[in-house]
XYZ file of C-alpha atoms in Angstrom:
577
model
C -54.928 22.303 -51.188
C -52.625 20.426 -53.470
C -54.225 17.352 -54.412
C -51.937 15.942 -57.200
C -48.947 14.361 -56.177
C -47.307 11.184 -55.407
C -44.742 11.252 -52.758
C -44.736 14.365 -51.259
C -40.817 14.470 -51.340
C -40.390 13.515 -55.238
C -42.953 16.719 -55.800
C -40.528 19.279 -56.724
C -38.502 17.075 -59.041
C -41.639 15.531 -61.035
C -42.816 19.400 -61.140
C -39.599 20.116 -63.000
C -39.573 17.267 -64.995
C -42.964 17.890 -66.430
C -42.371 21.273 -67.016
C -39.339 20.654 -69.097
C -41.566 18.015 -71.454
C -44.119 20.479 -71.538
C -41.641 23.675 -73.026
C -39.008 22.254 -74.658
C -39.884 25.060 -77.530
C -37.744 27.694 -74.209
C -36.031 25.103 -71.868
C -33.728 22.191 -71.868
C -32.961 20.346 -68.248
C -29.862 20.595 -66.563
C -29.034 19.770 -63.268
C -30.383 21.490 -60.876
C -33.167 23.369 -62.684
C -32.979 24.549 -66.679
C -31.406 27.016 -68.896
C -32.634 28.120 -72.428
C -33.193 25.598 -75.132
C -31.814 28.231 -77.763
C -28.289 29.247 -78.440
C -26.772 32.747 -76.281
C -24.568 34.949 -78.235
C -21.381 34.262 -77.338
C -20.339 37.103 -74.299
C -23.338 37.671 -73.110
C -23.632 37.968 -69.938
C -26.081 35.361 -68.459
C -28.939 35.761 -65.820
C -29.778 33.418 -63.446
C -32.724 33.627 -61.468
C -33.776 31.033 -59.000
C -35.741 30.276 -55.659
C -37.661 27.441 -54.265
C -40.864 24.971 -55.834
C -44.399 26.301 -55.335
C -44.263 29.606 -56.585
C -44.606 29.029 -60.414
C -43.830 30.620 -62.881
C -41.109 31.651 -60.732
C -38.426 31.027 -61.484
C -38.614 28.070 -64.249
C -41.169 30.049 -66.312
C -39.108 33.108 -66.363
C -36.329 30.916 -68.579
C -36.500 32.182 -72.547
C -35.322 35.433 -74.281
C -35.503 38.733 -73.137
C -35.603 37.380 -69.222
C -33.506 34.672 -67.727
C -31.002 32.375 -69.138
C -31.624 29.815 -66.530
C -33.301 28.966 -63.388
C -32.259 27.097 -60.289
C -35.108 25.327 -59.002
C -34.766 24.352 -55.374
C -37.408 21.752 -53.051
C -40.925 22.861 -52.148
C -40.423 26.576 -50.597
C -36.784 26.001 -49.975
C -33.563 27.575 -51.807
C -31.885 25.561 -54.461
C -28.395 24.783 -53.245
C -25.169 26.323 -54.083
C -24.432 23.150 -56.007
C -27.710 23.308 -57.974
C -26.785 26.985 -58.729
C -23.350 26.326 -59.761
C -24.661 23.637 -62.216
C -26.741 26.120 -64.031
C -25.091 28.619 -63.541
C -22.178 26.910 -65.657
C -24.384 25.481 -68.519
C -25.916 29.045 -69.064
C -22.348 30.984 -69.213
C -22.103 32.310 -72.525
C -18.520 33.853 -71.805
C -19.972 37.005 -71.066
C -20.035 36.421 -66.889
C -22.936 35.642 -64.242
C -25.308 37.637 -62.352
C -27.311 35.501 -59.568
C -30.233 36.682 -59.001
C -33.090 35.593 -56.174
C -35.496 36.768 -53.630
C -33.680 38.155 -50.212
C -34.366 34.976 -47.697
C -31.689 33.989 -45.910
C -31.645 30.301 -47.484
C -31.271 32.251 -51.224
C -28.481 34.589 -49.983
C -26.281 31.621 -48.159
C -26.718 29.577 -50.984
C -26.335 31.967 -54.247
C -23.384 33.329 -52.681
C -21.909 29.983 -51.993
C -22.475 29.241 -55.612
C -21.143 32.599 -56.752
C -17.389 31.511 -54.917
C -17.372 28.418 -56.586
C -18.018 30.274 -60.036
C -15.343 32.325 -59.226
C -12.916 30.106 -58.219
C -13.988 28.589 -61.741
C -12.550 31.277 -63.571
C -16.417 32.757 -64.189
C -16.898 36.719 -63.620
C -19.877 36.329 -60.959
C -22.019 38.811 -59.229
C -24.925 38.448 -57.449
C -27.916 40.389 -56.216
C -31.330 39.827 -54.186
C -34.599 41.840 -55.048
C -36.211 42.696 -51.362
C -39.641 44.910 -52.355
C -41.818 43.698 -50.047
C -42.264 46.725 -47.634
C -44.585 45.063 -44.939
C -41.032 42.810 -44.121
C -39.106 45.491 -42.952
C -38.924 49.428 -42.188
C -37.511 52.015 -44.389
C -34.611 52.369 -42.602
C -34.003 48.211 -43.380
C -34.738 47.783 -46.663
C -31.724 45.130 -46.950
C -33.603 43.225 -44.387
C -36.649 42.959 -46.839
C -37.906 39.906 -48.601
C -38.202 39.295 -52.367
C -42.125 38.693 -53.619
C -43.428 39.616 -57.157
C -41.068 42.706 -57.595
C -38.440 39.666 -58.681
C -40.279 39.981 -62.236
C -39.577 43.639 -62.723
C -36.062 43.680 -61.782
C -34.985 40.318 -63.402
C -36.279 42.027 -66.457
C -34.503 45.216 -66.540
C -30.992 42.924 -66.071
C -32.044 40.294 -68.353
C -33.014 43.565 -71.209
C -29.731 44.830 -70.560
C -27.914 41.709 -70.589
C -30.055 41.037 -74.176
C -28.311 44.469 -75.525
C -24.705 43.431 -75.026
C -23.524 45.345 -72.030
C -21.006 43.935 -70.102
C -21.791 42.581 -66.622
C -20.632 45.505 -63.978
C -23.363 47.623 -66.200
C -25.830 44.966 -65.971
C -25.396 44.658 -62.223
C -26.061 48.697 -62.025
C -29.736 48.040 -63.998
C -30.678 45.262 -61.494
C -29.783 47.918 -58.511
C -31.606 50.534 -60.679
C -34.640 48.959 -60.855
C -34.655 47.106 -57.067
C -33.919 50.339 -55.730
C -37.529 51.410 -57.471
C -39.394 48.671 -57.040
C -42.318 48.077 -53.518
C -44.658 45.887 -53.419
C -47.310 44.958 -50.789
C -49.249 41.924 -50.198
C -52.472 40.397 -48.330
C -54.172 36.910 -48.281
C -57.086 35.411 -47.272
C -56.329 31.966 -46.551
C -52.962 30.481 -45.958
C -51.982 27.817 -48.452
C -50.855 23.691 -47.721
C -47.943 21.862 -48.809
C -47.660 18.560 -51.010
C -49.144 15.667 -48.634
C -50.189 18.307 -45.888
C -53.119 17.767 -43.814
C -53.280 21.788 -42.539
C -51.916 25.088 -43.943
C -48.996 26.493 -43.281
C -51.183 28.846 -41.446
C -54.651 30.084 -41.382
C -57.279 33.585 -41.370
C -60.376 33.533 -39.256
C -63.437 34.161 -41.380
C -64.243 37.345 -42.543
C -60.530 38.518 -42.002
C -57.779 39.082 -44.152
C -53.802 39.096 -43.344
C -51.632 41.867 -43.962
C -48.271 41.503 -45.759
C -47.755 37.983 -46.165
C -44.763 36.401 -47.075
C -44.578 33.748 -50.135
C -43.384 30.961 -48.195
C -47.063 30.703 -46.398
C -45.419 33.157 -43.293
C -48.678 34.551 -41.592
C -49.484 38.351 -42.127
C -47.538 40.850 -39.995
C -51.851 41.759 -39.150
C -55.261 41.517 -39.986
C -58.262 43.282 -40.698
C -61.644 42.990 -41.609
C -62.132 41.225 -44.959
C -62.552 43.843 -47.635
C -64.278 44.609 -50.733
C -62.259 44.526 -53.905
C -62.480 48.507 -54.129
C -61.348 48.561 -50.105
C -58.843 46.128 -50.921
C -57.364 48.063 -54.171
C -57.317 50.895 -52.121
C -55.213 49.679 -48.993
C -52.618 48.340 -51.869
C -52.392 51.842 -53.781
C -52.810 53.909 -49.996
C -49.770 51.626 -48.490
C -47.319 51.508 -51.390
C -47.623 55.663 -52.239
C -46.723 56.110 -48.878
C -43.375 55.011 -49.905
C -41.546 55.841 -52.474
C -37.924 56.065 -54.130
C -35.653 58.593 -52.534
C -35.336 60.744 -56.028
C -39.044 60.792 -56.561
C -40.709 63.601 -54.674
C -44.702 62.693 -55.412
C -46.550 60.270 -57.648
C -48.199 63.095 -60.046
C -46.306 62.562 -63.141
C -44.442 59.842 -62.334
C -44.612 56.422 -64.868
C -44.979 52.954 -63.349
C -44.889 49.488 -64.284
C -47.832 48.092 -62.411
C -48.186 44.254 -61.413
C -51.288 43.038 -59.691
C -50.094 39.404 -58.674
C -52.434 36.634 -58.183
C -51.160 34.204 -55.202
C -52.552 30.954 -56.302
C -56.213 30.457 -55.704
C -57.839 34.322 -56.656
C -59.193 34.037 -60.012
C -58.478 36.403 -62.974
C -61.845 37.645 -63.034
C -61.405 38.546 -59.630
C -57.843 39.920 -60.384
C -59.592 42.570 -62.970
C -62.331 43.579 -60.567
C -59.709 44.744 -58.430
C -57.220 46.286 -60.835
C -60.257 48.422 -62.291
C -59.610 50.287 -59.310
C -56.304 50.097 -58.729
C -55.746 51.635 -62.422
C -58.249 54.411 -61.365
C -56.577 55.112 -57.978
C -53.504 56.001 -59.701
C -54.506 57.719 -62.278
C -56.467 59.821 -59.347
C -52.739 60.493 -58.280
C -51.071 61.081 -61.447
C -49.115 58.031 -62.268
C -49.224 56.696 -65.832
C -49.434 53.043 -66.085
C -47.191 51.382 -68.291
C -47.661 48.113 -69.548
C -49.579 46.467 -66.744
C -49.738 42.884 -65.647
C -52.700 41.277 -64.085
C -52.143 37.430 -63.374
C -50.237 34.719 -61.442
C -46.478 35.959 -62.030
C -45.259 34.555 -58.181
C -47.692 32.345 -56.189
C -47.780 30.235 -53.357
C -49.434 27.398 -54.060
C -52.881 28.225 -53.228
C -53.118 30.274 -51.202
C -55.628 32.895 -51.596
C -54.228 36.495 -51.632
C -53.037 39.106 -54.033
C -49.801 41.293 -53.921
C -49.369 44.915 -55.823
C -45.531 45.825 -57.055
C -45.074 49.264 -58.351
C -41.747 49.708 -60.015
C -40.887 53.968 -60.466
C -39.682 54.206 -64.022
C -37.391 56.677 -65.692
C -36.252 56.475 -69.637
C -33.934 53.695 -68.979
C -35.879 51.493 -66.929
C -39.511 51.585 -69.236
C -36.691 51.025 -72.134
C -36.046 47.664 -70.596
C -39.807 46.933 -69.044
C -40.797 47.339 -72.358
C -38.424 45.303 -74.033
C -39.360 41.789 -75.830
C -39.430 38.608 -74.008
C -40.558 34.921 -74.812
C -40.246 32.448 -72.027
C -42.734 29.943 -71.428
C -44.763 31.553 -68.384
C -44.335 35.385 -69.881
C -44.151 36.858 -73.299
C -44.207 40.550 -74.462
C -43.419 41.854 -78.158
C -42.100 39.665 -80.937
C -38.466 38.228 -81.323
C -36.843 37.027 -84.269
C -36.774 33.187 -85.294
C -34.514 31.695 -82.162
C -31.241 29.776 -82.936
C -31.269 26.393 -81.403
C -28.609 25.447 -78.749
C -26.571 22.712 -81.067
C -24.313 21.877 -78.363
C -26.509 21.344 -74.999
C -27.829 18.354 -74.124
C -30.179 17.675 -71.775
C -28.790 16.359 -68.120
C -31.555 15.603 -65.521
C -29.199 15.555 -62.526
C -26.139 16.633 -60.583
C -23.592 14.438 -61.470
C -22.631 11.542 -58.561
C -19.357 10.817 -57.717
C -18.508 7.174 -58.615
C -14.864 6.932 -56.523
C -13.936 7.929 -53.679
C -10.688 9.389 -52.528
C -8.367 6.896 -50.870
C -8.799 5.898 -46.970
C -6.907 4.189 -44.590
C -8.492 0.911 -42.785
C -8.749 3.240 -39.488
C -10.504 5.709 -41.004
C -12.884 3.571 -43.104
C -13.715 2.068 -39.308
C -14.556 5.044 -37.985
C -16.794 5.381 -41.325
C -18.996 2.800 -39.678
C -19.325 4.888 -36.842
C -20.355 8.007 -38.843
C -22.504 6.183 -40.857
C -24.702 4.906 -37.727
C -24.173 9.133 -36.582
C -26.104 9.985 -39.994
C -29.027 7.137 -39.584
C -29.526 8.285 -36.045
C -30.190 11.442 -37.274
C -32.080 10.939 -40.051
C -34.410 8.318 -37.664
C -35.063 11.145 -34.592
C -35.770 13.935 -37.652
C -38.348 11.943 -38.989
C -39.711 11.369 -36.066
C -39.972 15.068 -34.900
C -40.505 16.575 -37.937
C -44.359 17.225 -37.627
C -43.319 18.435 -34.114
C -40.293 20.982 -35.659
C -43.161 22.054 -38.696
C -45.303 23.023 -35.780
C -42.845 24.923 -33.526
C -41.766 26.550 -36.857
C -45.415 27.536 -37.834
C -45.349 30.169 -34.864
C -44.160 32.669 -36.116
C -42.079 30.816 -39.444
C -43.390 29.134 -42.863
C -43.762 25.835 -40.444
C -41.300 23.719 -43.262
C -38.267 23.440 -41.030
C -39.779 19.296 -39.926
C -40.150 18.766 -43.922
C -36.437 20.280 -45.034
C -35.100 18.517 -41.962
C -36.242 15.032 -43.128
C -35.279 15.878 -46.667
C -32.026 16.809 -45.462
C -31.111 14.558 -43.271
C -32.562 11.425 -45.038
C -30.425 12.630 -48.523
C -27.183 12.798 -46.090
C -27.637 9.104 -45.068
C -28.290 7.862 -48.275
C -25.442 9.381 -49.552
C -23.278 8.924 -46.561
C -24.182 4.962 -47.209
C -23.770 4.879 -51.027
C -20.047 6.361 -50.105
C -18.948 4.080 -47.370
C -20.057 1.033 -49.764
C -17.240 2.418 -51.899
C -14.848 2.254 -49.239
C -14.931 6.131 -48.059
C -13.002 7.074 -45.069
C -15.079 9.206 -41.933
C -14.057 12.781 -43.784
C -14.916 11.538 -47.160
C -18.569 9.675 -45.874
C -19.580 13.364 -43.750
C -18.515 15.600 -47.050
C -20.843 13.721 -49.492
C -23.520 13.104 -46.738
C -23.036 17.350 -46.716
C -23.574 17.881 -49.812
C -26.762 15.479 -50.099
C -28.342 17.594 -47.254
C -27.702 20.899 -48.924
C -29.532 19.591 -52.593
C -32.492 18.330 -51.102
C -33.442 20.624 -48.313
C -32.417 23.867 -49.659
C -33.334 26.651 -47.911
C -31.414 28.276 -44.561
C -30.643 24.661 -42.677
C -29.573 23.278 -45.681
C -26.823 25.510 -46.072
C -25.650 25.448 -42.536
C -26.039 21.488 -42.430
C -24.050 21.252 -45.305
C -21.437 23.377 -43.461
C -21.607 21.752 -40.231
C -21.027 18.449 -42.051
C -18.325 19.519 -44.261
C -16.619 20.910 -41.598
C -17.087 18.266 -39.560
C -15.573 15.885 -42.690
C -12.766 18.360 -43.249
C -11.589 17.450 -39.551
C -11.704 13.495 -39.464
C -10.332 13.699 -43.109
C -9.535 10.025 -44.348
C -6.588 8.876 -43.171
C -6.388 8.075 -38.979
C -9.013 7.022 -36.724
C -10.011 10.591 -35.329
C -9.814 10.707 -31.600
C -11.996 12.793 -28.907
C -10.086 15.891 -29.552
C -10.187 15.948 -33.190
C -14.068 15.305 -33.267
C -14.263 18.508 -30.951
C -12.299 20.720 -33.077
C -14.153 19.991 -36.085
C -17.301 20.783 -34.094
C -15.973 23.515 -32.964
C -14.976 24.966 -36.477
C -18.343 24.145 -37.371
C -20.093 26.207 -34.619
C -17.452 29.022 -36.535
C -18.440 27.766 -39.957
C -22.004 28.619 -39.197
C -21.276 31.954 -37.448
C -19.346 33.024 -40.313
C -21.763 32.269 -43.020
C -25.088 32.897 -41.829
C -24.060 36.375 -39.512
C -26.171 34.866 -36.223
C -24.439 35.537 -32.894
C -25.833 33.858 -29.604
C -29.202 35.502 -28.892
C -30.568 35.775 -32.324
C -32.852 32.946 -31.687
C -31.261 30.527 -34.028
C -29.631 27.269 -33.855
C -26.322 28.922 -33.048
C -27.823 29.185 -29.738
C -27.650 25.840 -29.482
C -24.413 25.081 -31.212
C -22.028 27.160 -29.412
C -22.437 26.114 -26.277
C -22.732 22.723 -27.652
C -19.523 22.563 -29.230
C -18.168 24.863 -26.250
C -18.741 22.283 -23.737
C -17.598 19.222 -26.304
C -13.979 21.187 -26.370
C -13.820 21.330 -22.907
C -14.743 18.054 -21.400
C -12.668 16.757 -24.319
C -9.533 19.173 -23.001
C -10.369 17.829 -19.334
C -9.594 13.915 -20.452
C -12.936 12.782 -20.749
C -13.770 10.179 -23.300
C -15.797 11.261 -25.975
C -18.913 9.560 -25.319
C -19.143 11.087 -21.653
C -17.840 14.643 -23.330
C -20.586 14.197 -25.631
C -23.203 13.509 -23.273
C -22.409 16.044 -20.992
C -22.218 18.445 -24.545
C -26.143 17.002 -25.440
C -27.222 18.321 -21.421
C -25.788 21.557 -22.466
C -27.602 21.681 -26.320
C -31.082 20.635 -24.526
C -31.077 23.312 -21.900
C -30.038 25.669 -24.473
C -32.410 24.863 -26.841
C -35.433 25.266 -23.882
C -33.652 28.596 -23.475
C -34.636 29.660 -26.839
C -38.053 30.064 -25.691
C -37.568 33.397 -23.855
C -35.763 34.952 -26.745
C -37.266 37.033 -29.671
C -35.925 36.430 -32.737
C -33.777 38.757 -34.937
C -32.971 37.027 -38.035
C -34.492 34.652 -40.608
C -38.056 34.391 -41.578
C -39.698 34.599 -38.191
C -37.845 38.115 -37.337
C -41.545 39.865 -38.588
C -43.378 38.242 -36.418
C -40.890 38.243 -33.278
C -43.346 38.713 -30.807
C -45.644 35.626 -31.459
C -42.322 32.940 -31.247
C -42.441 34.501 -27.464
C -42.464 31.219 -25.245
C -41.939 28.867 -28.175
C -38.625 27.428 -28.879
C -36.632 28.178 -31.829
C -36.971 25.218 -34.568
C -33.476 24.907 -35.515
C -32.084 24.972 -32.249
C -34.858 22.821 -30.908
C -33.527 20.110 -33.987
C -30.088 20.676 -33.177
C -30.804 19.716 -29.670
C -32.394 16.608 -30.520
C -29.702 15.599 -33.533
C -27.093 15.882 -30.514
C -28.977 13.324 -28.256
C -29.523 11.508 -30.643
C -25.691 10.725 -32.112
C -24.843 10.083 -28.291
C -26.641 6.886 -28.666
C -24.403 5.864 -32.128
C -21.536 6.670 -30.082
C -22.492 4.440 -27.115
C -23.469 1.900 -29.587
C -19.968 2.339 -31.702
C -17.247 3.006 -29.016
């Protein structure tokens, strides 16, 4: 359990900030996580890792020479956001180009790639690329559907080695597919691990059981089995992952390996080394030379109590770059020269707040008002749900969609309130509220609240009072908005359930001459029934797609909160019309 903390929802930021005071001798603070406190020869090309809170020393730790240039460092188990990313992104370009790299979640992908158009359209060479090892996630035959665990560390290394040796990014991109391409890992766990301020875990193991390839984010095993010995427990690691390996390698005999036995939080080392004693020794028994193990807490998950293997195949190239120095604050490895000190950056704790706002006309900063009571309604019926959404998502999910909901939507009224004090227009008031929900919950909904809002803002815009119909078109590009960038369809079990029909009925009682209160309410019937719908569906994306058949009969989250969030601006609009 994690018993230091003040409020729950300032964790990840005082986590940062202490870490910063703590290795300023590697990292300075930027917005939105850190980059390296010494100077980057000019056109390199710069890595940037990143991924939610609770899993240190990923990704802040990984920040120094030799591994990452910077790290975006997103809430408690949740993505950073694309604007977070952008921000370091841009302080750690040495001239050289960007490759983003993150764990394959959903929440990462949205987000990194968000970031990696707005570097682009910045005039900065970007590429991106997610490290998915973990084999208990997904089949063979869907290893782009897998999720990234402590395999990040061997492939951010390889790209950050080649980036250290000058070679331009396209080449750099080919190590990090090199090296993904080799790289399984394999997890179990013991006891599920609780948030900051959580009474429960995210999810539990009955005594004298373990669960079988867990996710980081506290997702429950895909199975269990009777608690093991350390020698049983070695074996089922080294048994599971030799079943599988890269294409071009026909057996293990004579193969080399970079080894990592991964410590999730709460297994000591001592307990670590019992175990790799016979991990080393099962290998051997099949031929593979270890090179370079390590045996510690590279990613962890608070505390839970579990332990994860990564193999990563090795040919010339790839030991070359395993092998390679690095000094960062969290993992070090031969010696490097006397740094050169970053002259020029200075240290900037936040994303930078807009201070103006665009010109509005007097109809549009009345129907500001009207938004603005929108945003509080939802923040008020999110915080009042959100134990109820953590518990619906705990099913078969991490069980954090109640916590990024209320981080979320709380950030988007502040903001949305801060900008209509300035005199914002409706388009203007949604758009910052947008981006507020995006920075502080992160992860999958942040992304596609930040879209539904900014598409939402896009449609008022600032200058006329928008009417019925214009409120239902820029619903109804949001329903596309959210199609488009997170690839769910109707069916999938997602909140897209929920907001198609939505915004399908909206458009029509709208087209029918109905004012948009009624069209609204009639819209909200439509979301709630959907939503109850959910309930019969298995799910085939996102986090809970492992463990489809246990969400049978239980609603999805996001649709559920969608559902509500509908309801619940109906009342603003009765109270506003």
């Amino acid at each position: 359990m994690t018993r230091l903390y003040n409020d729950p929802a300032a964790f990840a930021d005082e986590a940062l900030e202490g870490f910063t005071a703590a290795h300023r001798r590697w990292v300075r603070p930027v917005g939105g996580g850190v980059v390296r406190s010494t100077a980057t020869p000019a056109g390199q090309v710069a890595v940037v890792i990143g991924g939610g809170s609770g899993h240190y020393p990923a990704f802040s730790g990984l920040v120094g020479r030799g591994l990452a240039h910077g790290a975006a460092v997103g809430n408690v188990f949740a993505s950073p956001s694309a604007r977070q990313i952008h921000s370091v992104a841009t302080a750690a370009h040495g001239g050289g180009g960007v490759l983003l790299m993150y764990g394959n979640y959903a929440g990462d992908v949205l987000h990194f790639g968000q970031a990696a158009e707005r570097l682009a359209a910045d005039g900065i060479e970007t590429r991106t690329f997610a490290v998915a090892d973990d084999i208990s996630s997904a089949g063979p035959d869907e290893r782009a559907k897998r999720r990234g665990i402590a395999g990040d560390l061997p492939v951010f290394k390889a790209a950050a080695a080649a980036a250290e040796q000058g070679l331009p990014l396209e080449e750099v991109l080919r190590v990090a597919e090199r090296a993904g391409a080799r790289t399984r890992s394999f997890g179990i766990a013991f006891s599920g691990c609780t948030l900051p301020g959580a009474d429960h875990p995210l999810f539990t193991v009955p005594e004298a059981r373990m669960a079988v390839g867990l996710g980081i984010h506290g997702e429950p095993g895909i199975g269990e089995e009777a608690l093991p010995t350390a020698d049983e427990a070695a074996l089922l690691l080294v048994e599971t992952l030799l079943k599988e390996l890269p294409e071009d390698v026909a057996a293990p005999a004579g193969q080399r390996a970079a080894v990592i036995l991964n410590g999730l939080g709460s297994v000591k080392y001592e307990e670590l080394f019992v175990v790799y004693r016979r991990v080393a020794a099962l290998l051997g028994e099949a031929g593979v030379e270890i090179v370079d193990p390590e045996v510690g807490e590279l990613v962890t998950s608070f505390d839970m109590a579990g332990i994860s293997l990564t193999l990563t195949w090795l040919d010339d190239r790839l030991e070359e770059l395993w092998r390679a120095p690095a000094d960062t604050p969290a993992y070090r490895k031969g010696a490097l020269d006397t740094p050169e000190p970053d002259r020029d950056g200075a240290p900037v704790t936040a994303l930078a707040q807009d201070t103006a706002v665009p010109a509005a006309s007097a109809a549009s900063r009345e129907a500001a008002v009207t938004v603005l009571a929108a945003l509080e309604a939802v923040a008020r019926v999110v915080d009042a749900h959100a134990d109820e959404l953590g518990r619906i998502d705990a099913v078969a999910g991490d069980g954090d969609h109640g916590i990024g909901m209320r981080r979320g939507s709380g950030a988007a009224h502040r903001a949305a309130a801060d900008a209509h004090r300035l005199g914002a227009g409706a388009g203007t008031v949604l758009t910052r509220a947008a981006d507020a929900w995006a920075d502080k919950a992160g992860g999958t909904s942040g992304a596609l609240w930040g879209s539904i809002l900014r598409a939402l803002g896009t449609a008022l815009g600032d200058r006329d009072a928008p009417d019925a119909a214009r409120v239902a078109e820029g619903v109804t590009a949001a329903s596309a908005a959210v199609r488009g960038l997170g690839g769910a369809e109707v069916g999938d079990k997602t909140m897209v359930d929920v907001l198609v029909p939505f915004a399908d009925a909206l458009a029509a009682g709208t087209a029918g001459g109905l004012a948009l209160t009624e069209a609204w309410d009639r819209a909200a019937t439509t979301a709630t029934e959907a939503a109850a719908g959910t309930a019969d569906l298995l799910p085939r994306r996102g986090r809970a797609r492992p463990h489809a058949e246990k969400s049978l009969g239980t609603p999805d989250a996001g649709a559920h909160s969608l559902a509500l969030i509908t309801r619940a601006v109906h009342g603003a609009l009765l109270d506003h019309h």
